[in-house]
Tab-separated table of C-alpha atoms in Angstrom:
chain	number	residue	atom	x	y	z
T	1	MET	CA	-21.771	27.071	-2.959
T	2	ILE	CA	-21.093	24.111	-5.155
T	3	THR	CA	-22.870	23.800	-8.505
T	4	ASP	CA	-24.755	21.037	-10.282
T	5	LYS	CA	-21.577	20.380	-12.308
T	6	ASP	CA	-19.619	19.978	-9.067
T	7	ILE	CA	-22.198	17.501	-7.783
T	8	LYS	CA	-22.026	15.447	-10.984
T	9	SER	CA	-18.230	15.397	-10.727
T	10	ILE	CA	-18.247	14.419	-7.045
T	11	ALA	CA	-20.859	11.718	-7.656
T	12	ALA	CA	-18.949	10.307	-10.633
T	13	SER	CA	-15.727	9.961	-8.636
T	14	GLY	CA	-17.466	8.241	-5.721
T	15	GLU	CA	-17.216	8.477	-1.969
T	16	GLY	CA	-13.819	9.288	-0.577
T	17	TYR	CA	-11.837	11.175	2.015
T	18	ASN	CA	-13.802	14.372	1.255
T	19	ALA	CA	-17.178	13.026	0.063
T	20	GLU	CA	-20.019	11.045	1.642
T	21	PHE	CA	-23.269	10.001	-0.069
T	22	LYS	CA	-26.709	9.325	1.421
T	23	VAL	CA	-29.586	8.270	-0.826
T	24	ARG	CA	-31.970	9.829	1.698
T	25	LEU	CA	-31.811	11.476	5.088
T	26	PRO	CA	-31.535	8.642	7.645
T	27	ASN	CA	-34.176	8.337	10.345
T	28	LYS	CA	-31.382	8.918	12.830
T	29	VAL	CA	-30.021	12.286	11.745
T	30	LYS	CA	-27.034	11.704	14.016
T	31	GLU	CA	-25.642	9.282	11.394
T	32	VAL	CA	-25.129	12.265	9.086
T	33	THR	CA	-23.805	14.452	11.908
T	34	GLU	CA	-21.133	11.855	12.693
T	35	GLU	CA	-19.848	12.190	9.109
T	36	ILE	CA	-19.910	15.990	9.469
T	37	CYS	CA	-17.900	15.789	12.688
T	38	ALA	CA	-15.336	13.518	10.995
T	39	PHE	CA	-14.957	15.923	8.049
T	40	ALA	CA	-14.441	18.840	10.452
T	41	ASN	CA	-11.645	16.899	12.156
T	42	ALA	CA	-10.009	16.301	8.752
T	43	SER	CA	-9.773	18.658	5.790
T	44	GLY	CA	-13.476	19.297	5.422
T	45	GLY	CA	-15.822	17.587	3.015
T	46	THR	CA	-19.183	17.402	1.321
T	47	VAL	CA	-22.211	15.319	2.278
T	48	LEU	CA	-24.586	14.741	-0.636
T	49	ILE	CA	-28.109	13.594	0.222
T	50	GLY	CA	-29.887	12.152	-2.797
T	51	VAL	CA	-26.956	10.172	-4.232
T	52	GLU	CA	-26.715	6.363	-4.107
T	53	ASP	CA	-23.613	4.570	-2.847
T	54	ASP	CA	-23.124	3.392	-6.454
T	55	ASN	CA	-22.779	7.067	-7.495
T	56	VAL	CA	-26.221	7.378	-9.110
T	57	ILE	CA	-27.996	10.708	-8.522
T	58	GLN	CA	-31.538	9.916	-7.357
T	59	GLY	CA	-32.562	13.147	-5.682
T	60	ALA	CA	-34.115	13.518	-2.232
T	61	THR	CA	-36.813	15.552	-0.530
T	62	ILE	CA	-36.021	17.380	2.706
T	63	ASP	CA	-38.755	19.535	4.156
T	64	ASN	CA	-38.281	22.376	6.627
T	65	ALA	CA	-38.700	20.079	9.625
T	66	LYS	CA	-35.958	17.728	8.415
T	67	ARG	CA	-33.694	20.634	7.565
T	68	SER	CA	-34.179	22.006	11.074
T	69	ALA	CA	-33.356	18.545	12.461
T	70	ILE	CA	-30.055	18.558	10.538
T	71	GLN	CA	-29.127	22.022	11.751
T	72	ASN	CA	-30.071	21.194	15.350
T	73	SER	CA	-27.955	18.063	15.199
T	74	ILE	CA	-24.981	20.009	13.835
T	75	ARG	CA	-25.313	22.381	16.810
T	76	GLU	CA	-24.567	19.400	19.062
T	77	ILE	CA	-21.003	19.343	17.670
T	78	LYS	CA	-18.606	21.100	20.031
T	79	PRO	CA	-16.910	23.542	19.551
T	80	THR	CA	-19.473	25.303	17.376
T	81	LEU	CA	-19.207	24.384	13.716
T	82	ASN	CA	-20.856	26.374	10.930
T	83	CYS	CA	-21.946	24.363	7.892
T	84	ASP	CA	-23.870	25.415	4.796
T	85	VAL	CA	-26.977	23.316	4.118
T	86	TYR	CA	-28.805	23.891	0.825
T	87	ALA	CA	-30.432	22.194	-2.175
T	88	VAL	CA	-29.140	22.111	-5.757
T	89	ASP	CA	-31.168	21.157	-8.812
T	90	VAL	CA	-29.340	18.511	-10.858
T	91	ASP	CA	-31.199	17.751	-14.082
T	92	GLY	CA	-34.546	18.137	-12.344
T	93	LYS	CA	-33.549	16.189	-9.246
T	94	GLU	CA	-33.042	17.920	-5.919
T	95	VAL	CA	-29.762	17.052	-4.189
T	96	TRP	CA	-29.116	18.377	-0.720
T	97	VAL	CA	-25.621	19.546	0.079
T	98	ILE	CA	-23.937	19.913	3.457
T	99	GLU	CA	-20.616	21.709	3.065
T	100	VAL	CA	-18.300	21.039	5.986
T	101	PRO	CA	-15.211	23.202	6.522
T	102	SER	CA	-11.957	21.930	7.942
T	103	GLY	CA	-12.346	22.982	11.553
T	104	THR	CA	-9.952	25.544	12.974
T	105	GLN	CA	-10.598	24.432	16.587
T	106	LYS	CA	-9.910	20.693	16.364
T	107	PRO	CA	-10.823	18.343	17.861
T	108	TYR	CA	-14.579	18.451	17.323
T	109	ALA	CA	-16.780	16.102	19.315
T	110	LEU	CA	-20.349	14.873	19.017
T	111	SER	CA	-22.025	13.619	22.201
T	112	GLY	CA	-18.609	13.471	23.806
T	113	ALA	CA	-17.082	11.279	21.055
T	114	ILE	CA	-14.492	12.216	18.445
T	115	TYR	CA	-14.982	11.071	14.855
T	116	VAL	CA	-12.187	10.987	12.272
T	117	ARG	CA	-12.017	10.365	8.545
T	118	ASN	CA	-9.859	7.457	7.352
T	119	GLY	CA	-9.938	7.149	3.585
T	120	PRO	CA	-13.589	6.865	2.483
T	121	ASN	CA	-14.804	5.919	5.971
T	122	SER	CA	-15.548	7.708	9.225
T	123	GLN	CA	-14.448	6.098	12.469
T	124	LYS	CA	-15.309	6.748	16.068
T	125	VAL	CA	-12.230	7.264	18.242
T	126	MET	CA	-12.667	5.149	21.344
T	127	GLU	CA	-9.300	3.879	22.563
T	128	ILE	CA	-7.094	6.092	24.722
T	129	GLU	CA	-4.180	5.545	22.318
T	130	GLU	CA	-6.307	6.712	19.398
T	131	MET	CA	-7.375	9.843	21.231
T	132	ARG	CA	-3.804	10.634	22.217
T	133	ASP	CA	-2.629	10.198	18.631
T	134	PHE	CA	-5.444	12.373	17.314
T	135	PHE	CA	-4.677	15.196	19.765
T	136	GLN	CA	-1.002	15.025	18.770
T	137	GLN	CA	-1.958	15.229	15.096
T	138	ALA	CA	-4.414	18.060	15.779
T	139	ASP	CA	-1.629	20.044	17.397
T	140	ARG	CA	0.846	19.668	14.563
T	141	ILE	CA	-1.640	19.164	11.691
T	142	TYR	CA	-1.387	16.236	9.312
T	143	PHE	CA	1.634	16.718	7.092
T	144	ASP	CA	-0.361	16.187	3.908
T	145	GLU	CA	-2.912	18.830	4.987
T	146	THR	CA	-0.268	21.517	5.493
T	147	PRO	CA	-0.168	24.104	2.675
T	148	CYS	CA	2.804	24.379	0.351
T	149	PRO	CA	2.591	28.030	-0.797
T	150	ALA	CA	5.807	27.806	-2.851
T	151	PHE	CA	4.182	25.339	-5.255
T	152	ASP	CA	2.963	26.939	-8.489
T	153	ILE	CA	-0.204	25.177	-9.604
T	154	ALA	CA	-0.048	26.778	-13.075
T	155	THR	CA	3.332	25.238	-13.956
T	156	GLY	CA	3.971	22.475	-11.403
T	157	ILE	CA	1.281	19.889	-12.194
T	158	HIS	CA	2.338	16.551	-13.727
T	159	THR	CA	-0.305	16.525	-16.469
T	160	GLU	CA	0.093	12.896	-17.551
T	161	ASN	CA	-0.178	11.679	-13.979
T	162	LEU	CA	-3.257	13.846	-13.341
T	163	ASN	CA	-4.925	12.439	-16.461
T	164	GLU	CA	-4.155	8.905	-15.315
T	165	PHE	CA	-5.676	9.705	-11.920
T	166	LYS	CA	-8.833	10.954	-13.642
T	167	ALA	CA	-9.107	7.738	-15.635
T	168	GLU	CA	-8.559	5.448	-12.648
T	169	ALA	CA	-10.938	7.503	-10.471
T	170	ASN	CA	-13.649	7.456	-13.177
T	171	LEU	CA	-13.492	11.215	-13.640
T	172	SER	CA	-14.332	12.590	-17.046
T	173	SER	CA	-11.365	14.081	-18.864
T	174	ALA	CA	-13.651	17.011	-19.657
T	175	VAL	CA	-13.905	18.007	-15.993
T	176	PRO	CA	-11.720	21.103	-15.455
T	177	ASN	CA	-8.717	20.575	-13.208
T	178	GLU	CA	-9.759	23.475	-11.004
T	179	GLN	CA	-13.060	21.767	-10.306
T	180	ILE	CA	-11.331	18.529	-9.333
T	181	PHE	CA	-8.926	20.368	-7.031
T	182	ARG	CA	-11.864	22.132	-5.398
T	183	ASN	CA	-13.989	19.009	-5.003
T	184	LEU	CA	-11.123	16.970	-3.534
T	185	LYS	CA	-10.163	19.769	-1.112
T	186	LEU	CA	-6.593	19.876	-2.414
T	187	GLN	CA	-6.148	23.581	-1.623
T	188	ASP	CA	-6.381	25.573	1.579
T	189	GLN	CA	-8.484	28.685	2.118
T	190	ASN	CA	-5.794	30.768	0.368
T	191	GLU	CA	-5.881	28.393	-2.642
T	192	ALA	CA	-2.379	27.079	-1.916
T	193	PHE	CA	-1.830	23.430	-2.804
T	194	LYS	CA	-1.547	21.168	0.238
T	195	ASN	CA	1.512	18.958	0.721
T	196	GLY	CA	-0.526	15.853	-0.065
T	197	ALA	CA	-1.633	17.355	-3.375
T	198	VAL	CA	1.961	18.294	-4.220
T	199	LEU	CA	3.066	14.745	-3.432
T	200	PHE	CA	0.324	13.234	-5.558
T	201	PHE	CA	0.116	15.618	-8.504
T	202	GLY	CA	3.286	17.712	-8.482
T	203	ASN	CA	5.750	17.294	-11.321
T	204	ALA	CA	8.699	17.311	-8.917
T	205	PRO	CA	7.484	17.074	-5.296
T	206	GLU	CA	11.044	16.367	-4.143
T	207	GLN	CA	11.824	20.052	-4.793
T	208	TYR	CA	9.526	20.930	-1.889
T	209	ILE	CA	9.736	17.754	0.193
T	210	ASP	CA	13.292	16.535	-0.257
T	211	THR	CA	12.708	13.005	1.039
T	212	ALA	CA	9.727	12.399	-1.259
T	213	LEU	CA	11.351	9.579	-3.197
T	214	ILE	CA	11.881	5.826	-3.265
T	215	ARG	CA	15.413	4.446	-3.220
T	216	CYS	CA	15.832	0.969	-4.724
T	217	VAL	CA	19.067	-0.902	-4.013
T	218	ALA	CA	20.082	-4.389	-5.215
T	219	PHE	CA	22.834	-6.278	-3.407
T	220	ASP	CA	24.921	-9.248	-4.510
T	221	GLY	CA	24.435	-11.782	-1.741
T	222	LYS	CA	22.603	-11.692	1.550
T	223	ASP	CA	24.219	-8.643	3.133
T	224	LYS	CA	24.962	-5.058	2.155
T	225	ARG	CA	28.623	-5.429	1.215
T	226	TYR	CA	28.255	-5.384	-2.570
T	227	ILE	CA	25.811	-2.998	-4.298
T	228	VAL	CA	25.002	-3.945	-7.888
T	229	ASP	CA	22.286	-1.350	-8.570
T	230	ASP	CA	21.117	1.823	-6.845
T	231	LYS	CA	18.250	3.919	-8.208
T	232	LYS	CA	16.203	6.827	-6.856
T	233	PHE	CA	12.704	7.364	-8.182
T	234	THR	CA	11.069	10.762	-7.803
T	235	GLY	CA	7.989	12.529	-9.157
T	236	PRO	CA	4.337	12.059	-8.154
T	237	LEU	CA	3.698	9.197	-5.728
T	238	TYR	CA	1.890	7.070	-8.309
T	239	VAL	CA	4.800	7.519	-10.729
T	240	GLN	CA	7.215	6.473	-7.963
T	241	TYR	CA	5.078	3.391	-7.361
T	242	LYS	CA	5.063	2.381	-11.046
T	243	GLU	CA	8.806	2.874	-11.452
T	244	ALA	CA	9.570	0.887	-8.292
T	245	ILE	CA	7.338	-1.957	-9.522
T	246	GLN	CA	9.113	-1.946	-12.902
T	247	TRP	CA	12.518	-2.002	-11.156
T	248	LEU	CA	11.458	-5.044	-9.133
T	249	LYS	CA	10.096	-6.751	-12.242
T	250	ASN	CA	13.460	-6.335	-13.947
T	251	LYS	CA	15.292	-7.833	-10.952
T	252	LEU	CA	13.028	-10.673	-9.842
T	253	ASP	CA	12.176	-13.905	-11.595
T	254	VAL	CA	9.038	-13.418	-13.693
T	255	ARG	CA	7.642	-16.116	-15.950
T	256	TYR	CA	4.707	-16.018	-18.319
T	257	ASP	CA	1.767	-18.417	-18.424
T	258	ILE	CA	-0.169	-18.491	-21.696
T	259	GLU	CA	-3.666	-19.948	-21.883
T	260	GLY	CA	-3.840	-22.119	-25.020
T	261	THR	CA	-2.065	-21.076	-28.199
T	262	THR	CA	-3.649	-17.644	-28.512
T	263	GLY	CA	-4.801	-16.926	-24.971
T	264	PRO	CA	-3.712	-13.988	-22.833
T	265	ARG	CA	-0.237	-13.969	-21.331
T	266	GLU	CA	-0.186	-13.807	-17.532
T	267	GLU	CA	2.841	-12.630	-15.609
T	268	VAL	CA	3.742	-14.860	-12.666
T	269	TRP	CA	6.166	-13.230	-10.239
T	270	GLU	CA	8.284	-15.240	-7.802
T	271	ILE	CA	6.570	-13.127	-5.118
T	272	PRO	CA	3.101	-11.990	-6.262
T	273	GLN	CA	3.083	-8.483	-7.721
T	274	THR	CA	0.015	-7.666	-5.636
T	275	VAL	CA	2.097	-8.146	-2.481
T	276	PHE	CA	4.530	-5.471	-3.654
T	277	LYS	CA	1.619	-3.216	-4.628
T	278	GLU	CA	0.164	-3.435	-1.123
T	279	VAL	CA	3.495	-2.855	0.633
T	280	ILE	CA	4.708	0.018	-1.563
T	281	VAL	CA	1.394	1.908	-1.562
T	282	ASN	CA	1.253	1.426	2.212
T	283	ALA	CA	4.726	2.934	2.499
T	284	LEU	CA	3.874	5.922	0.278
T	285	ALA	CA	0.569	6.608	2.044
T	286	HIS	CA	1.596	6.027	5.654
T	287	ARG	CA	5.220	7.134	5.931
T	288	ASP	CA	6.120	9.902	8.359
T	289	TYR	CA	6.890	12.819	6.031
T	290	TYR	CA	7.813	14.932	9.042
T	291	ASP	CA	10.892	12.704	9.348
T	292	ARG	CA	13.354	14.389	6.993
T	293	GLY	CA	16.219	12.030	7.809
T	294	ALA	CA	15.105	8.933	5.898
T	295	THR	CA	13.416	7.838	2.691
T	296	ILE	CA	11.385	4.849	1.590
T	297	THR	CA	13.808	2.082	0.622
T	298	ILE	CA	13.414	-1.159	-1.301
T	299	GLU	CA	16.398	-3.433	-0.760
T	300	LEU	CA	16.811	-6.582	-2.842
T	301	PHE	CA	18.991	-9.445	-1.613
T	302	ASP	CA	19.561	-12.944	-2.957
T	303	ASP	CA	17.134	-14.393	-0.440
T	304	ARG	CA	14.714	-11.576	0.434
T	305	VAL	CA	13.248	-8.146	-0.299
T	306	GLU	CA	13.038	-5.544	2.470
T	307	ILE	CA	10.753	-2.525	2.094
T	308	ALA	CA	11.044	0.157	4.770
T	309	ASN	CA	9.491	3.561	5.364
T	310	PRO	CA	10.091	6.149	8.112
T	311	GLY	CA	7.760	5.876	11.068
T	312	GLY	CA	6.694	2.818	13.025
T	313	LEU	CA	3.121	2.093	14.027
T	314	VAL	CA	1.095	5.172	14.898
T	315	SER	CA	0.146	5.234	18.557
T	316	ALA	CA	-3.499	4.718	17.621
T	317	VAL	CA	-2.707	1.159	16.465
T	318	SER	CA	-1.201	-1.178	19.038
T	319	SER	CA	0.909	-4.176	18.068
T	320	LYS	CA	-1.968	-6.506	18.995
T	321	ASP	CA	-4.278	-4.628	16.601
T	322	PHE	CA	-1.728	-4.571	13.774
T	323	GLY	CA	-3.292	-5.935	10.600
T	324	LYS	CA	-6.815	-5.519	11.966
T	325	ARG	CA	-7.119	-1.747	12.162
T	326	SER	CA	-5.707	1.160	10.195
T	327	HIS	CA	-4.905	4.768	11.016
T	328	SER	CA	-3.194	6.873	8.390
T	329	ARG	CA	-0.599	9.557	9.000
T	330	ASN	CA	-1.557	11.054	5.648
T	331	PRO	CA	-5.320	10.686	5.158
T	332	LEU	CA	-5.435	12.978	2.129
T	333	VAL	CA	-2.827	10.889	0.285
T	334	PHE	CA	-4.470	7.653	1.426
T	335	GLY	CA	-7.828	8.913	0.164
T	336	LEU	CA	-6.390	9.718	-3.274
T	337	PHE	CA	-4.909	6.225	-3.565
T	338	ALA	CA	-8.296	4.846	-2.503
T	339	ARG	CA	-9.995	6.776	-5.321
T	340	MET	CA	-7.635	5.057	-7.757
T	341	ARG	CA	-8.632	1.714	-6.190
T	342	MET	CA	-5.052	1.153	-5.160
T	343	VAL	CA	-6.194	0.324	-1.643
T	344	GLU	CA	-9.267	-1.628	-0.642
T	345	GLN	CA	-11.080	-2.090	2.645
T	346	ILE	CA	-9.508	-0.140	5.481
T	347	GLY	CA	-7.087	-2.289	7.481
T	348	SER	CA	-7.242	-5.280	5.095
T	349	GLY	CA	-3.868	-4.863	3.369
T	350	ILE	CA	-1.723	-6.728	5.911
T	351	GLY	CA	-4.077	-9.708	5.922
T	352	ARG	CA	-4.071	-9.782	2.124
T	353	ILE	CA	-0.254	-9.804	2.057
T	354	LYS	CA	-0.150	-12.729	4.492
T	355	ASP	CA	-2.791	-14.661	2.540
T	356	LEU	CA	-1.034	-14.161	-0.808
T	357	MET	CA	2.305	-15.346	0.551
T	358	LYS	CA	0.656	-18.433	2.046
T	359	GLU	CA	-1.324	-19.209	-1.130
T	360	ASN	CA	1.924	-19.164	-3.128
T	361	ASN	CA	3.735	-21.462	-0.658
T	362	LEU	CA	6.065	-18.686	0.440
T	363	GLN	CA	7.308	-17.911	3.919
T	364	ALA	CA	5.135	-15.606	5.972
T	365	PRO	CA	6.128	-11.913	5.734
T	366	GLN	CA	7.993	-10.406	8.661
T	367	PHE	CA	7.065	-6.987	10.070
T	368	SER	CA	9.192	-4.652	12.188
T	369	PHE	CA	8.023	-1.378	13.753
T	370	ASP	CA	11.187	-0.098	15.419
T	371	GLY	CA	11.609	3.457	14.098
T	372	MET	CA	11.173	2.300	10.531
T	373	PHE	CA	8.192	0.235	9.412
T	374	THR	CA	9.863	-2.675	7.600
T	375	VAL	CA	8.336	-5.556	5.676
T	376	THR	CA	10.612	-8.493	4.853
T	377	LEU	CA	9.513	-10.812	2.043
T	378	THR	CA	11.489	-14.045	1.698
T	379	ARG	CA	12.217	-15.035	-1.887
T	380	PRO	CA	11.677	-18.639	-3.022
T	381	PHE	CA	14.906	-20.612	-3.140
T	382	ASP	CA	16.396	-20.820	-6.647
T	383	PHE	CA	17.912	-24.288	-6.832
T	384	GLU	CA	19.195	-23.932	-10.391
T	385	LYS	CA	20.964	-20.678	-9.572
T	386	TRP	CA	22.538	-22.291	-6.513
T	387	ILE	CA	23.602	-25.520	-8.222
T	388	ASN	CA	25.142	-23.508	-11.056
T	389	LYS	CA	27.642	-22.138	-8.526
T	390	TRP	CA	28.764	-25.732	-7.832
T	391	LYS	CA	28.792	-26.860	-11.472
T	392	GLU	CA	32.592	-26.840	-11.794
T	393	GLN	CA	33.084	-28.910	-8.633
T	394	LEU	CA	30.368	-31.518	-9.105
T	395	THR	CA	29.778	-34.229	-11.684
T	396	ASP	CA	26.486	-34.502	-13.534
T	397	THR	CA	25.655	-37.568	-11.437
T	398	ARG	CA	26.079	-35.692	-8.167
T	399	ILE	CA	24.037	-32.769	-9.479
T	400	THR	CA	21.269	-35.245	-10.409
T	401	ILE	CA	21.347	-36.644	-6.858
T	402	LEU	CA	21.095	-33.172	-5.316
T	403	ARG	CA	18.267	-32.148	-7.640
T	404	ALA	CA	16.305	-35.303	-6.817
T	405	ILE	CA	16.647	-34.675	-3.077
T	406	HIS	CA	15.780	-31.001	-3.484
T	407	ASN	CA	12.524	-32.001	-5.198
T	408	ASN	CA	11.719	-34.690	-2.641
T	409	PRO	CA	13.723	-34.901	0.616
T	410	LYS	CA	12.031	-38.221	1.479
T	411	MET	CA	13.044	-39.946	-1.755
T	412	THR	CA	14.453	-43.447	-1.218
T	413	LYS	CA	17.954	-44.410	-2.243
T	414	THR	CA	16.555	-46.915	-4.731
T	415	VAL	CA	14.644	-44.214	-6.594
T	416	ILE	CA	17.617	-41.827	-6.457
T	417	ALA	CA	19.914	-44.516	-7.903
T	418	ASP	CA	17.460	-45.113	-10.748
T	419	LEU	CA	17.272	-41.387	-11.534
T	420	ALA	CA	21.061	-41.107	-11.520
T	421	ASN	CA	21.389	-44.349	-13.505
T	422	ILE	CA	23.939	-45.823	-11.093
T	423	GLY	CA	24.148	-48.786	-8.716
T	424	SER	CA	23.726	-48.718	-4.949
T	425	THR	CA	27.471	-48.817	-4.209
T	426	ALA	CA	28.200	-45.924	-6.558
T	427	LEU	CA	25.277	-44.007	-5.002
T	428	ASP	CA	26.711	-44.529	-1.503
T	429	ASN	CA	30.134	-43.291	-2.647
T	430	ASN	CA	28.677	-40.185	-4.262
T	431	MET	CA	26.551	-39.441	-1.212
T	432	GLU	CA	29.576	-39.728	1.071
T	433	TYR	CA	31.398	-37.245	-1.157
T	434	LEU	CA	28.461	-34.809	-0.921
T	435	LYS	CA	28.401	-35.231	2.861
T	436	ASP	CA	32.122	-34.462	3.039
T	437	LEU	CA	31.487	-31.257	1.104
T	438	GLY	CA	28.881	-30.342	3.722
T	439	LEU	CA	26.039	-30.339	1.182
T	440	LEU	CA	24.131	-33.402	2.389
T	441	ASN	CA	22.929	-34.818	5.703
T	442	ARG	CA	20.475	-37.493	6.786
T	443	GLU	CA	17.820	-37.040	9.457
T	444	GLY	CA	16.364	-40.253	10.863
T	445	THR	CA	16.638	-43.753	9.434
T	446	LYS	CA	13.608	-45.534	8.025
T	447	GLY	CA	10.993	-42.935	7.233
T	448	GLY	CA	13.562	-40.160	7.668
T	449	ARG	CA	14.582	-37.459	5.236
T	450	TRP	CA	17.565	-36.057	3.393
T	451	ILE	CA	18.686	-32.529	4.238
T	452	LEU	CA	20.484	-30.293	1.762
T	453	ASN	CA	22.722	-27.548	3.133
T	454	TYR	CA	22.478	-24.736	0.619
T	455	ILE	CA	25.963	-23.305	1.062
T	456	ASN	CA	27.956	-21.501	-1.609
T	457	PRO	CA	31.329	-22.806	-2.730
T	458	GLU	CA	33.137	-19.447	-2.558
T	459	VAL	CA	32.369	-18.396	0.994
T	460	GLY	CA	30.830	-21.441	2.629
T	461	GLU	CA	27.670	-19.550	3.519
T	462	SER	CA	24.052	-20.480	3.006
T	463	GLY	CA	23.040	-20.050	-0.630
T	464	GLY	CA	20.102	-18.292	-2.192
């Protein structure tokens, strides 16, 4: 049985993969039984009746008739599932607890329907593809739910990372670690840490899961011929995330906007940092850890960033539903990220990535699901970097002409001549020279536009 201290800890950390709150017993008891069924199909969980969604303990009254209704409803779950239902006094307020074990005879169904836990939400499995994927997972067990008996909890925990998790999840630093592990269902019935817990809190998870790392590679150019940096980041998943973000920050263009003379300094990335947060956390939470032949990779090119993780779309999510629905391969890991508020509404991440790229006038992200799940983010074109490659072959006047056209492809020749401080004849001669180099073309006549060909002088390829 859990104690009043456990309830306070669970309530403080909020609803999640292993916790569901009800301020009172719903009129339709089946609403609670659906959550119980979902917990049984996952790693188990706790339903607290008498706790608000905003984590406030209010207390609730459940008489014998209502308690019998709960137990009768639980009996409708097939195969038979045994749950403990009892009340706990928390500072004079009665909170009812339903402890749900991780079922040993998955899948469990209620009224012929299967319910599954996805982060802090329960979902009804309705599509054939979803059911097929669930049965496959039930046969092999979620990777992050599998125990890792070789892991030594006493010596293997990354203390700093665990403390940071507590802070981000609004857990008091005074709460004993053992209580947190118990409440979050991080251990199996033999008290062995699960793979997901090792990934999230282990000091060196790569010792037990050798592909548990992020490899970051920077290339000179647009292909993979010349590597200029190659780093591997290990440790707990949140540490991997932070180090990968810092690596990107050091490689990408980041400027600083300051409000007034003493206002706060805001970092402005060439591609919004939030986009990278969404993609990298998605990769860490959803990668196929059963695939031991590949790792998560972040590849930086002159014109793009590609982030890939093993495993395409799960069968429960079709290509037409991509970006609208979510189904995690690692629900325990996903739930821990959710507690840190690293992920938001289920299935909203892809839409947020698309919106952020559009809001910042960047090309739409590209997604590929063939074996690896790959997100390609196109970098904004760096004109100054490109023109610097031509500096030795172009006069200042010709560079001024190119810069003017880059800023406004519909600029008239009269305005360009004024900016370059030359006459019309000299402008025509300079433009012919740029055309001969292959840097400049014209599309249309009156009302047309200038077209710059962003090629590099060394190799004659498109610049970036």
